[in-house]
Amino acid sequence: MIEEKNDEVQYDEAFLRMLLDEENIESFREHFLVLHPYDQAQFYEEVGPDIRQIIYRYLSPQEMAIIFETTEIEDDEYKTYLDEMDPSYGAAMFGFMYTDNAVDILNELDTEQRENYLEMMDEETVDEINELLGYEEYTAGAIMTTEYVSVVESATVREAMRVLRQEAQTAETIYYIFVVDQAHRLLGVMSLRELIVAEGDLYIRDIMSERVVSVKVTDDQENVANLIKDYDLLAIPVVNENRELQGIITVDDIIDVIEEEAEDDYSKLAGIADMDDNDAGPLRAAGKRLPWLIILLFLGMLTSGLMGIFEATLDKVALLATFIPLISGTSGNSGTQALAVAVRGIATGDIGGKSKFRLIVRELSTGLIMGIVSGAIVVGIIFFWKGTLMIGLLVGAAICCSIIVATLAGSFIPILMHKLGVDPAVASGPFITTLNDVTSIIIYLGLATTFISRIL
Amino acid sequence: MIEEKNDEVQYDEAFLRMLLDEENIESFREHFLVLHPYDQAQFYEEVGPDIRQIIYRYLSPQEMAIIFETTEIEDDEYKTYLDEMDPSYGAAMFGFMYTDNAVDILNELDTEQRENYLEMMDEETVDEINELLGYEEYTAGAIMTTEYVSVVESATVREAMRVLRQEAQTAETIYYIFVVDQAHRLLGVMSLRELIVAEGDLYIRDIMSERVVSVKVTDDQENVANLIKDYDLLAIPVVNENRELQGIITVDDIIDVIEEEAEDDYSKLAGIADMDDNDAGPLRAAGKRLPWLIILLFLGMLTSGLMGIFEATLDKVALLATFIPLISGTSGNSGTQALAVAVRGIATGDIGGKSKFRLIVRELSTGLIMGIVSGAIVVGIIFFWKGTLMIGLLVGAAICCSIIVATLAGSFIPILMHKLGVDPAVASGPFITTLNDVTSIIIYLGLATTFISRIL
């Protein structure tokens, strides 16, 4: 039976719940364990703590391990789920996970809880986990897995196939075989595709590819993602400073990284702390958005305060006030455009070291073009609409200057932050917009105050 | 020799250029063809048309095919590159590409040019290409490849391995073997991992997995991406309405889709037509940003016009004008937040059919909470800063109402667009922001005009 899948649920939730209700363990296991782990995990998350208690009784820690590492539980909720389980059941479950997944989850727990689990696990697993726990978050070391297939260069194709069959059960991927020397230094790579068409008695060192793309344990995960994407890899080996093979990172984990990083940039452009709140209640959603909103509120107050300086000018020509939203809006829009280009350029590695200066010059010219075009349009509209050339020229000049400044600020600030080692996406859209509000209004009302005698 | 790769260039460009200068064909081929196709493509794009002429002479169409399908040429530039080649060389090159890549590129040419190439190619390839050309853009059919490995259910493991070895050279992936019946209907799937550990004389039908996740040719590519991501697949089979296997989509193509879609949402949130302009000159960059900027300029003029209605009020209390950027900014910010959550929710499929109403209710409550909190803060600040409770209450009430309206608009508009079959991301950030500018100013100045007697 083929299922054509789409985003809808792929399993019969009511039926599975019924089997659990009836305590029909045999039938539940039969129908549940054939499901794809993703579907098992969806069911597991859906049913609530009471029914999960039954699941823990019906499934072995090994069966539970696959489900638990596949769930899309929010980072801060792992503790809640783990607290439902018997600690020894949980510890056994961690032992059956791929090391990278176990480490990801253990990283979300507090030190005491983590230590408790580690005490109950066997020494070898603990060593592996502790090694990975030592790497900084968002580095290759932190996201790599240690379950990979490696052979020494002196092996034959036949021997390599034998290793591969043995490791097929536990390795995270068997489609790349990494070739090492006696000291476990990475020498090359072979794909399973190449291996299965090769003669059995050839030596691996004679047929392996020596041009293996690898990363260091300390490399940033975004860098790893760019390499896997550019080189269309299914996995990438991770080495330490002595070129000893430490682990691999597979493409399915990298897809999550790519999504995470894109989501992160997107959230920050929108001024939200973090995006995953479609299922959250309004209180939680408001909690994620209010911090930014309130910071920006204070920045906005600053704008109001600055405008107070020009109250006398506004008092004389009330018409001036009606163009404030136009000017601040346009400056905000052009700043956000420049910001987005710069942030994505940095994220995808398109903006290299030497091209930063060129980008600034490019943005300055772009701002100049956009400023002149937009300014001219505004002068025209206001002249024909209100019949006043002076105010048209004033607003046009303000818009032209604002666009140039906003475009420059939008590209310069993220590049500067990147240089300083700060995530450029932190210079979020609303922040840049509010900043540009202030500058554009100062430009506008400053010009207006200077030339007030000609306007009146 | 191991190379540790990062975003820097991985090959010796100057050396390769020198070999071409010296017309040292042997040595160039020796050093160039060992490079990863991605690096070959980078070099090819870097050198400019004159040197590319030499490359075309030194490389066969087959060698060129891999380079050409790996390049990151902009869609509208394919024509330029192809015009450099002899048409028959180009046609031969298309013949050696994976069908999906050939189709992607042919799709960017005008009909006449495409027909020219097709006329020069052999019939079988033309048939395959024409089939794929028939699918609508952004569907599974349009991005699938026809180079996959399939076996009939009645085959044994040993026979399947033989098929696999034969297809290993041309198939885009050999890591999934798709199992079909005599009518080529999809019955199941086996991974190469499962195949190599299985006994040679078992029948495929007895060991294949029947729970194969598949998509239809007409499915949206975003849907395909979500499935591959959720189920951690390396490839997904594509079937027609009779469940006949038509092609597969591999994970490396899906990574590009995921990036494209995220980039697309991001660009639209920032109000840019399309993002890839880090290498473009200022004229081109301005060309991509100006259209939105000018549309928004006209919308902004509308705001100015509407404010004109309240000129009398502004004339009486100039202080009122100083809070306009604060109110419109805050409303814009909260609207953008709601928009971003809704757009990403729709993109990732988190927002299903039934939960749309719930989302609106959730956003209404979220807006209410944020509006009351922000409003209260503003009343407090203005009271202590300016010593006026009335204006504080006025601005606070306006901010509260504006946040509620903006949050609702930010979530309702993309959902409505999605319902109407329009890409919700088109309701871009700046558009929502400008819309919310208008409503927030009407709310604010409307309230001010109503209560003007109490303010004075």
PDB file of N, CA, C and O in Angstrom, chain A residues 1-2 4 34 36 38-39 165 168 171-172 175 186 193 196 210-211 214 216 230-231 243 263 271 277 280 289 304 322 337 344 362-363, chain B residues 1-2 4-5 34 36 38-39 165 168 171-172 175 186 193 196 210-211 216 230-231 243 263 271 277 280 289 304 322 337 344 362-363:
ATOM      1  N   MET A   1       0.832  -1.198   0.000  1.00  0.00           N
ATOM      2  CA  MET A   1       0.000   0.000   0.000  1.00  0.00           C
ATOM      3  C   MET A   1       0.870   1.253   0.000  1.00  0.00           C
ATOM      4  O   MET A   1       1.697   1.456   0.879  1.00  0.00           O
ATOM      5  N   ILE A   2       0.690   2.056  -1.007  1.00  0.00           N
ATOM      6  CA  ILE A   2       1.456   3.297  -1.093  1.00  0.00           C
ATOM      7  C   ILE A   2       0.658   4.414  -0.452  1.00  0.00           C
ATOM      8  O   ILE A   2      -0.544   4.533  -0.672  1.00  0.00           O
ATOM      9  N   GLU A   4       0.305   8.426  -0.405  1.00  0.00           N
ATOM     10  CA  GLU A   4       0.788   9.676  -0.955  1.00  0.00           C
ATOM     11  C   GLU A   4       0.754  10.700   0.158  1.00  0.00           C
ATOM     12  O   GLU A   4      -0.289  11.004   0.715  1.00  0.00           O
ATOM     13  N   VAL A  34       5.715  -0.015  12.847  1.00  0.00           N
ATOM     14  CA  VAL A  34       5.928   0.045  11.399  1.00  0.00           C
ATOM     15  C   VAL A  34       5.895   1.476  10.883  1.00  0.00           C
ATOM     16  O   VAL A  34       6.297   1.738   9.753  1.00  0.00           O
ATOM     17  N   HIS A  36       6.844   5.374  10.239  1.00  0.00           N
ATOM     18  CA  HIS A  36       8.097   6.110  10.126  1.00  0.00           C
ATOM     19  C   HIS A  36       8.357   6.824  11.455  1.00  0.00           C
ATOM     20  O   HIS A  36       7.435   7.327  12.075  1.00  0.00           O
ATOM     21  N   TYR A  38       9.279   9.634  12.181  1.00  0.00           N
ATOM     22  CA  TYR A  38       8.696  10.976  12.249  1.00  0.00           C
ATOM     23  C   TYR A  38       7.232  10.911  12.682  1.00  0.00           C
ATOM     24  O   TYR A  38       6.777  11.712  13.496  1.00  0.00           O
ATOM     25  N   ASP A  39       6.500   9.940  12.140  1.00  0.00           N
ATOM     26  CA  ASP A  39       5.098   9.804  12.505  1.00  0.00           C
ATOM     27  C   ASP A  39       4.945   9.310  13.945  1.00  0.00           C
ATOM     28  O   ASP A  39       4.061   9.751  14.675  1.00  0.00           O
ATOM     29  N   ARG A 165      29.317  -3.618   5.996  1.00  0.00           N
ATOM     30  CA  ARG A 165      28.166  -4.433   6.364  1.00  0.00           C
ATOM     31  C   ARG A 165      28.015  -4.489   7.875  1.00  0.00           C
ATOM     32  O   ARG A 165      26.915  -4.438   8.410  1.00  0.00           O
ATOM     33  N   ALA A 168      26.721  -1.141   9.147  1.00  0.00           N
ATOM     34  CA  ALA A 168      25.486  -0.658   8.520  1.00  0.00           C
ATOM     35  C   ALA A 168      24.381  -0.413   9.541  1.00  0.00           C
ATOM     36  O   ALA A 168      23.549   0.471   9.376  1.00  0.00           O
ATOM     37  N   ALA A 171      25.970   2.967  11.972  1.00  0.00           N
ATOM     38  CA  ALA A 171      26.508   4.205  11.398  1.00  0.00           C
ATOM     39  C   ALA A 171      25.375   5.116  10.941  1.00  0.00           C
ATOM     40  O   ALA A 171      24.328   4.647  10.520  1.00  0.00           O
ATOM     41  N   GLU A 172      25.601   6.431  11.049  1.00  0.00           N
ATOM     42  CA  GLU A 172      24.546   7.355  10.638  1.00  0.00           C
ATOM     43  C   GLU A 172      24.445   7.425   9.124  1.00  0.00           C
ATOM     44  O   GLU A 172      23.374   7.612   8.578  1.00  0.00           O
ATOM     45  N   TYR A 175      27.088   5.817   3.206  1.00  0.00           N
ATOM     46  CA  TYR A 175      27.248   6.135   1.795  1.00  0.00           C
ATOM     47  C   TYR A 175      28.576   6.815   1.501  1.00  0.00           C
ATOM     48  O   TYR A 175      28.969   6.951   0.353  1.00  0.00           O
ATOM     49  N   LEU A 186      42.774  11.750   8.496  1.00  0.00           N
ATOM     50  CA  LEU A 186      41.948  11.656   7.287  1.00  0.00           C
ATOM     51  C   LEU A 186      42.809  11.758   6.029  1.00  0.00           C
ATOM     52  O   LEU A 186      43.568  12.702   5.851  1.00  0.00           O
ATOM     53  N   ARG A 193      28.884   4.279  -3.775  1.00  0.00           N
ATOM     54  CA  ARG A 193      28.667   4.126  -5.214  1.00  0.00           C
ATOM     55  C   ARG A 193      29.950   3.675  -5.915  1.00  0.00           C
ATOM     56  O   ARG A 193      29.943   2.755  -6.733  1.00  0.00           O
ATOM     57  N   ILE A 196      30.973  -0.046  -4.727  1.00  0.00           N
ATOM     58  CA  ILE A 196      30.282  -1.234  -5.237  1.00  0.00           C
ATOM     59  C   ILE A 196      30.580  -1.517  -6.704  1.00  0.00           C
ATOM     60  O   ILE A 196      30.322  -2.614  -7.174  1.00  0.00           O
ATOM     61  N   GLU A 210      41.363  11.786  -3.060  1.00  0.00           N
ATOM     62  CA  GLU A 210      42.151  12.489  -2.050  1.00  0.00           C
ATOM     63  C   GLU A 210      41.650  13.908  -1.838  1.00  0.00           C
ATOM     64  O   GLU A 210      42.038  14.571  -0.884  1.00  0.00           O
ATOM     65  N   ARG A 211      40.799  14.364  -2.729  1.00  0.00           N
ATOM     66  CA  ARG A 211      40.300  15.736  -2.600  1.00  0.00           C
ATOM     67  C   ARG A 211      39.060  15.743  -1.724  1.00  0.00           C
ATOM     68  O   ARG A 211      37.961  16.011  -2.191  1.00  0.00           O
ATOM     69  N   SER A 214      36.725  18.815   4.005  1.00  0.00           N
ATOM     70  CA  SER A 214      36.528  18.569   5.436  1.00  0.00           C
ATOM     71  C   SER A 214      36.437  19.889   6.187  1.00  0.00           C
ATOM     72  O   SER A 214      36.751  20.937   5.658  1.00  0.00           O
ATOM     73  N   LYS A 216      36.988  21.748  10.322  1.00  0.00           N
ATOM     74  CA  LYS A 216      37.579  21.572  11.652  1.00  0.00           C
ATOM     75  C   LYS A 216      36.481  21.548  12.705  1.00  0.00           C
ATOM     76  O   LYS A 216      35.419  22.135  12.514  1.00  0.00           O
ATOM     77  N   ASP A 230      27.161  23.782  -1.325  1.00  0.00           N
ATOM     78  CA  ASP A 230      27.903  24.078  -2.555  1.00  0.00           C
ATOM     79  C   ASP A 230      28.417  22.807  -3.219  1.00  0.00           C
ATOM     80  O   ASP A 230      28.360  22.668  -4.431  1.00  0.00           O
ATOM     81  N   TYR A 231      28.944  21.876  -2.400  1.00  0.00           N
ATOM     82  CA  TYR A 231      29.563  20.688  -2.967  1.00  0.00           C
ATOM     83  C   TYR A 231      28.583  19.506  -3.074  1.00  0.00           C
ATOM     84  O   TYR A 231      28.989  18.402  -3.387  1.00  0.00           O
ATOM     85  N   ARG A 243      44.450  16.876  12.045  1.00  0.00           N
ATOM     86  CA  ARG A 243      43.793  16.220  10.907  1.00  0.00           C
ATOM     87  C   ARG A 243      43.287  14.831  11.244  1.00  0.00           C
ATOM     88  O   ARG A 243      43.042  14.020  10.353  1.00  0.00           O
ATOM     89  N   GLU A 263      15.630  30.981   9.500  1.00  0.00           N
ATOM     90  CA  GLU A 263      14.543  31.371  10.393  1.00  0.00           C
ATOM     91  C   GLU A 263      15.020  32.452  11.359  1.00  0.00           C
ATOM     92  O   GLU A 263      14.314  33.404  11.661  1.00  0.00           O
ATOM     93  N   GLY A 271      11.892  41.420  13.992  1.00  0.00           N
ATOM     94  CA  GLY A 271      11.897  41.865  15.386  1.00  0.00           C
ATOM     95  C   GLY A 271      11.172  40.928  16.336  1.00  0.00           C
ATOM     96  O   GLY A 271      10.408  41.344  17.192  1.00  0.00           O
ATOM     97  N   ASP A 277       6.271  30.000  17.355  1.00  0.00           N
ATOM     98  CA  ASP A 277       5.193  30.166  18.322  1.00  0.00           C
ATOM     99  C   ASP A 277       3.805  30.021  17.726  1.00  0.00           C
ATOM    100  O   ASP A 277       2.858  30.570  18.225  1.00  0.00           O
ATOM    101  N   ALA A 280       1.888  28.191  20.318  1.00  0.00           N
ATOM    102  CA  ALA A 280       1.894  28.753  21.655  1.00  0.00           C
ATOM    103  C   ALA A 280       0.647  29.600  21.880  1.00  0.00           C
ATOM    104  O   ALA A 280       0.028  30.085  20.937  1.00  0.00           O
ATOM    105  N   ARG A 289       7.293  38.684  21.682  1.00  0.00           N
ATOM    106  CA  ARG A 289       7.333  39.883  20.841  1.00  0.00           C
ATOM    107  C   ARG A 289       7.488  41.168  21.643  1.00  0.00           C
ATOM    108  O   ARG A 289       8.029  42.153  21.155  1.00  0.00           O
ATOM    109  N   SER A 304      10.364  61.168  19.473  1.00  0.00           N
ATOM    110  CA  SER A 304       9.408  62.205  19.863  1.00  0.00           C
ATOM    111  C   SER A 304      10.114  63.342  20.574  1.00  0.00           C
ATOM    112  O   SER A 304       9.845  64.519  20.321  1.00  0.00           O
ATOM    113  N   THR A 322       2.454  66.594   8.068  1.00  0.00           N
ATOM    114  CA  THR A 322       1.778  65.545   7.298  1.00  0.00           C
ATOM    115  C   THR A 322       2.753  64.732   6.450  1.00  0.00           C
ATOM    116  O   THR A 322       2.417  63.656   5.979  1.00  0.00           O
ATOM    117  N   GLN A 337      15.802  47.253   3.231  1.00  0.00           N
ATOM    118  CA  GLN A 337      16.288  46.590   2.019  1.00  0.00           C
ATOM    119  C   GLN A 337      17.791  46.380   2.077  1.00  0.00           C
ATOM    120  O   GLN A 337      18.295  45.272   1.855  1.00  0.00           O
ATOM    121  N   ARG A 344      22.013  38.716   4.510  1.00  0.00           N
ATOM    122  CA  ARG A 344      22.029  37.472   3.744  1.00  0.00           C
ATOM    123  C   ARG A 344      23.373  37.279   3.058  1.00  0.00           C
ATOM    124  O   ARG A 344      23.855  36.155   2.931  1.00  0.00           O
ATOM    125  N   ARG A 362      29.195  50.308  -3.157  1.00  0.00           N
ATOM    126  CA  ARG A 362      28.062  49.933  -3.995  1.00  0.00           C
ATOM    127  C   ARG A 362      26.759  50.466  -3.372  1.00  0.00           C
ATOM    128  O   ARG A 362      25.900  51.023  -4.055  1.00  0.00           O
ATOM    129  N   GLU A 363      26.608  50.268  -2.048  1.00  0.00           N
ATOM    130  CA  GLU A 363      25.381  50.710  -1.379  1.00  0.00           C
ATOM    131  C   GLU A 363      25.254  52.227  -1.409  1.00  0.00           C
ATOM    132  O   GLU A 363      24.153  52.758  -1.555  1.00  0.00           O
TER     133      GLU A 363
ATOM    134  N   MET B   1      46.848  14.478   0.020  1.00  0.00           N
ATOM    135  CA  MET B   1      46.806  15.842   0.536  1.00  0.00           C
ATOM    136  C   MET B   1      45.363  16.226   0.893  1.00  0.00           C
ATOM    137  O   MET B   1      44.477  16.225   0.054  1.00  0.00           O
ATOM    138  N   ILE B   2      45.175  16.526   2.143  1.00  0.00           N
ATOM    139  CA  ILE B   2      43.847  16.929   2.591  1.00  0.00           C
ATOM    140  C   ILE B   2      43.736  18.448   2.523  1.00  0.00           C
ATOM    141  O   ILE B   2      44.649  19.156   2.909  1.00  0.00           O
ATOM    142  N   GLU B   4      41.648  21.553   4.025  1.00  0.00           N
ATOM    143  CA  GLU B   4      40.601  21.967   4.936  1.00  0.00           C
ATOM    144  C   GLU B   4      39.874  23.126   4.292  1.00  0.00           C
ATOM    145  O   GLU B   4      40.460  24.170   4.010  1.00  0.00           O
ATOM    146  N   LYS B   5      38.609  22.915   4.072  1.00  0.00           N
ATOM    147  CA  LYS B   5      37.894  23.868   3.248  1.00  0.00           C
ATOM    148  C   LYS B   5      37.159  24.887   4.101  1.00  0.00           C
ATOM    149  O   LYS B   5      36.653  24.588   5.154  1.00  0.00           O
ATOM    150  N   VAL B  34      40.713  17.180 -12.022  1.00  0.00           N
ATOM    151  CA  VAL B  34      40.683  16.549 -10.698  1.00  0.00           C
ATOM    152  C   VAL B  34      39.934  17.411  -9.685  1.00  0.00           C
ATOM    153  O   VAL B  34      39.588  16.943  -8.603  1.00  0.00           O
ATOM    154  N   HIS B  36      36.956  19.441  -7.766  1.00  0.00           N
ATOM    155  CA  HIS B  36      35.530  19.202  -7.553  1.00  0.00           C
ATOM    156  C   HIS B  36      34.737  20.058  -8.545  1.00  0.00           C
ATOM    157  O   HIS B  36      35.121  21.201  -8.827  1.00  0.00           O
ATOM    158  N   TYR B  38      32.280  21.824  -8.298  1.00  0.00           N
ATOM    159  CA  TYR B  38      31.940  23.153  -7.784  1.00  0.00           C
ATOM    160  C   TYR B  38      33.089  24.126  -8.011  1.00  0.00           C
ATOM    161  O   TYR B  38      32.888  25.268  -8.413  1.00  0.00           O
ATOM    162  N   ASP B  39      34.320  23.648  -7.781  1.00  0.00           N
ATOM    163  CA  ASP B  39      35.490  24.502  -7.983  1.00  0.00           C
ATOM    164  C   ASP B  39      35.722  24.767  -9.467  1.00  0.00           C
ATOM    165  O   ASP B  39      36.071  25.873  -9.864  1.00  0.00           O
ATOM    166  N   ARG B 165      24.660  -1.749 -10.061  1.00  0.00           N
ATOM    167  CA  ARG B 165      26.023  -1.524 -10.547  1.00  0.00           C
ATOM    168  C   ARG B 165      25.989  -0.926 -11.950  1.00  0.00           C
ATOM    169  O   ARG B 165      26.780  -0.056 -12.291  1.00  0.00           O
ATOM    170  N   ALA B 168      24.907   2.735 -11.717  1.00  0.00           N
ATOM    171  CA  ALA B 168      25.696   3.575 -10.808  1.00  0.00           C
ATOM    172  C   ALA B 168      26.319   4.776 -11.512  1.00  0.00           C
ATOM    173  O   ALA B 168      26.491   5.838 -10.927  1.00  0.00           O
ATOM    174  N   ALA B 171      22.771   7.183 -12.692  1.00  0.00           N
ATOM    175  CA  ALA B 171      21.688   7.554 -11.781  1.00  0.00           C
ATOM    176  C   ALA B 171      22.113   8.704 -10.883  1.00  0.00           C
ATOM    177  O   ALA B 171      23.283   8.813 -10.520  1.00  0.00           O
ATOM    178  N   GLU B 172      21.141   9.562 -10.514  1.00  0.00           N
ATOM    179  CA  GLU B 172      21.511  10.700  -9.671  1.00  0.00           C
ATOM    180  C   GLU B 172      21.744  10.244  -8.235  1.00  0.00           C
ATOM    181  O   GLU B 172      22.565  10.803  -7.529  1.00  0.00           O
ATOM    182  N   TYR B 175      21.289   5.334  -3.746  1.00  0.00           N
ATOM    183  CA  TYR B 175      21.150   4.950  -2.346  1.00  0.00           C
ATOM    184  C   TYR B 175      19.717   4.560  -1.980  1.00  0.00           C
ATOM    185  O   TYR B 175      19.485   3.995  -0.928  1.00  0.00           O
ATOM    186  N   LEU B 186       4.601   2.417  -8.388  1.00  0.00           N
ATOM    187  CA  LEU B 186       5.464   2.385  -7.204  1.00  0.00           C
ATOM    188  C   LEU B 186       4.862   1.487  -6.119  1.00  0.00           C
ATOM    189  O   LEU B 186       3.715   1.656  -5.717  1.00  0.00           O
ATOM    190  N   ARG B 193      21.625   0.588   1.905  1.00  0.00           N
ATOM    191  CA  ARG B 193      22.065   0.080   3.200  1.00  0.00           C
ATOM    192  C   ARG B 193      21.379  -1.255   3.510  1.00  0.00           C
ATOM    193  O   ARG B 193      22.026  -2.216   3.919  1.00  0.00           O
ATOM    194  N   ILE B 196      22.592  -4.087   0.917  1.00  0.00           N
ATOM    195  CA  ILE B 196      23.900  -4.734   1.022  1.00  0.00           C
ATOM    196  C   ILE B 196      24.005  -5.665   2.229  1.00  0.00           C
ATOM    197  O   ILE B 196      24.906  -6.485   2.278  1.00  0.00           O
ATOM    198  N   GLU B 210       7.131  -1.037   2.442  1.00  0.00           N
ATOM    199  CA  GLU B 210       5.955  -0.609   1.686  1.00  0.00           C
ATOM    200  C   GLU B 210       5.510   0.793   2.080  1.00  0.00           C
ATOM    201  O   GLU B 210       4.680   1.393   1.414  1.00  0.00           O
ATOM    202  N   ARG B 211       6.054   1.274   3.165  1.00  0.00           N
ATOM    203  CA  ARG B 211       5.644   2.607   3.622  1.00  0.00           C
ATOM    204  C   ARG B 211       6.521   3.655   2.976  1.00  0.00           C
ATOM    205  O   ARG B 211       7.299   4.317   3.633  1.00  0.00           O
ATOM    206  N   LYS B 216       3.169  13.662  -5.643  1.00  0.00           N
ATOM    207  CA  LYS B 216       2.641  13.678  -7.005  1.00  0.00           C
ATOM    208  C   LYS B 216       3.385  14.707  -7.831  1.00  0.00           C
ATOM    209  O   LYS B 216       3.913  15.686  -7.303  1.00  0.00           O
ATOM    210  N   ASP B 230      11.301  16.566   7.112  1.00  0.00           N
ATOM    211  CA  ASP B 230      10.690  15.878   8.256  1.00  0.00           C
ATOM    212  C   ASP B 230      11.107  14.421   8.335  1.00  0.00           C
ATOM    213  O   ASP B 230      11.378  13.897   9.401  1.00  0.00           O
ATOM    214  N   TYR B 231      11.135  13.752   7.179  1.00  0.00           N
ATOM    215  CA  TYR B 231      11.405  12.315   7.176  1.00  0.00           C
ATOM    216  C   TYR B 231      12.883  12.008   6.958  1.00  0.00           C
ATOM    217  O   TYR B 231      13.245  10.851   6.784  1.00  0.00           O
ATOM    218  N   ARG B 243      -0.181   6.420  -9.979  1.00  0.00           N
ATOM    219  CA  ARG B 243       0.865   5.901  -9.093  1.00  0.00           C
ATOM    220  C   ARG B 243       2.050   5.325  -9.855  1.00  0.00           C
ATOM    221  O   ARG B 243       2.818   4.543  -9.300  1.00  0.00           O
ATOM    222  N   GLU B 263      14.832  32.487   1.269  1.00  0.00           N
ATOM    223  CA  GLU B 263      15.354  33.736   0.717  1.00  0.00           C
ATOM    224  C   GLU B 263      14.204  34.584   0.169  1.00  0.00           C
ATOM    225  O   GLU B 263      14.183  35.791   0.325  1.00  0.00           O
ATOM    226  N   GLY B 271      11.054  43.817   1.435  1.00  0.00           N
ATOM    227  CA  GLY B 271      10.612  44.649   0.317  1.00  0.00           C
ATOM    228  C   GLY B 271      11.625  44.742  -0.812  1.00  0.00           C
ATOM    229  O   GLY B 271      11.878  45.822  -1.336  1.00  0.00           O
ATOM    230  N   ASP B 277      21.834  40.146  -5.190  1.00  0.00           N
ATOM    231  CA  ASP B 277      22.475  41.255  -5.878  1.00  0.00           C
ATOM    232  C   ASP B 277      23.749  41.740  -5.208  1.00  0.00           C
ATOM    233  O   ASP B 277      24.137  42.879  -5.373  1.00  0.00           O
ATOM    234  N   ALA B 280      26.043  42.478  -8.052  1.00  0.00           N
ATOM    235  CA  ALA B 280      25.536  43.370  -9.081  1.00  0.00           C
ATOM    236  C   ALA B 280      26.002  44.793  -8.824  1.00  0.00           C
ATOM    237  O   ALA B 280      26.343  45.161  -7.706  1.00  0.00           O
ATOM    238  N   ARG B 289      15.364  47.377  -6.093  1.00  0.00           N
ATOM    239  CA  ARG B 289      14.731  47.916  -4.887  1.00  0.00           C
ATOM    240  C   ARG B 289      13.755  49.046  -5.175  1.00  0.00           C
ATOM    241  O   ARG B 289      12.806  49.270  -4.431  1.00  0.00           O
ATOM    242  N   SER B 304      -0.001  60.990   3.820  1.00  0.00           N
ATOM    243  CA  SER B 304       0.112  62.445   3.962  1.00  0.00           C
ATOM    244  C   SER B 304      -1.214  63.115   3.635  1.00  0.00           C
ATOM    245  O   SER B 304      -1.648  64.036   4.332  1.00  0.00           O
ATOM    246  N   THR B 322       4.578  65.345  17.307  1.00  0.00           N
ATOM    247  CA  THR B 322       5.828  64.696  17.712  1.00  0.00           C
ATOM    248  C   THR B 322       5.622  63.223  18.076  1.00  0.00           C
ATOM    249  O   THR B 322       6.589  62.478  18.158  1.00  0.00           O
ATOM    250  N   GLN B 337       5.838  41.794  12.990  1.00  0.00           N
ATOM    251  CA  GLN B 337       5.998  40.581  13.800  1.00  0.00           C
ATOM    252  C   GLN B 337       4.905  39.564  13.476  1.00  0.00           C
ATOM    253  O   GLN B 337       5.179  38.389  13.224  1.00  0.00           O
ATOM    254  N   ARG B 344       5.748  32.461   7.888  1.00  0.00           N
ATOM    255  CA  ARG B 344       6.573  31.278   8.136  1.00  0.00           C
ATOM    256  C   ARG B 344       5.691  30.093   8.513  1.00  0.00           C
ATOM    257  O   ARG B 344       5.968  28.959   8.147  1.00  0.00           O
ATOM    258  N   ARG B 362      -5.857  33.797  18.296  1.00  0.00           N
ATOM    259  CA  ARG B 362      -4.625  33.881  19.080  1.00  0.00           C
ATOM    260  C   ARG B 362      -3.966  35.248  18.860  1.00  0.00           C
ATOM    261  O   ARG B 362      -3.532  35.912  19.800  1.00  0.00           O
ATOM    262  N   GLU B 363      -3.917  35.684  17.609  1.00  0.00           N
ATOM    263  CA  GLU B 363      -3.270  36.958  17.304  1.00  0.00           C
ATOM    264  C   GLU B 363      -4.048  38.128  17.907  1.00  0.00           C
ATOM    265  O   GLU B 363      -3.455  39.099  18.362  1.00  0.00           O
TER     266      GLU B 363
END
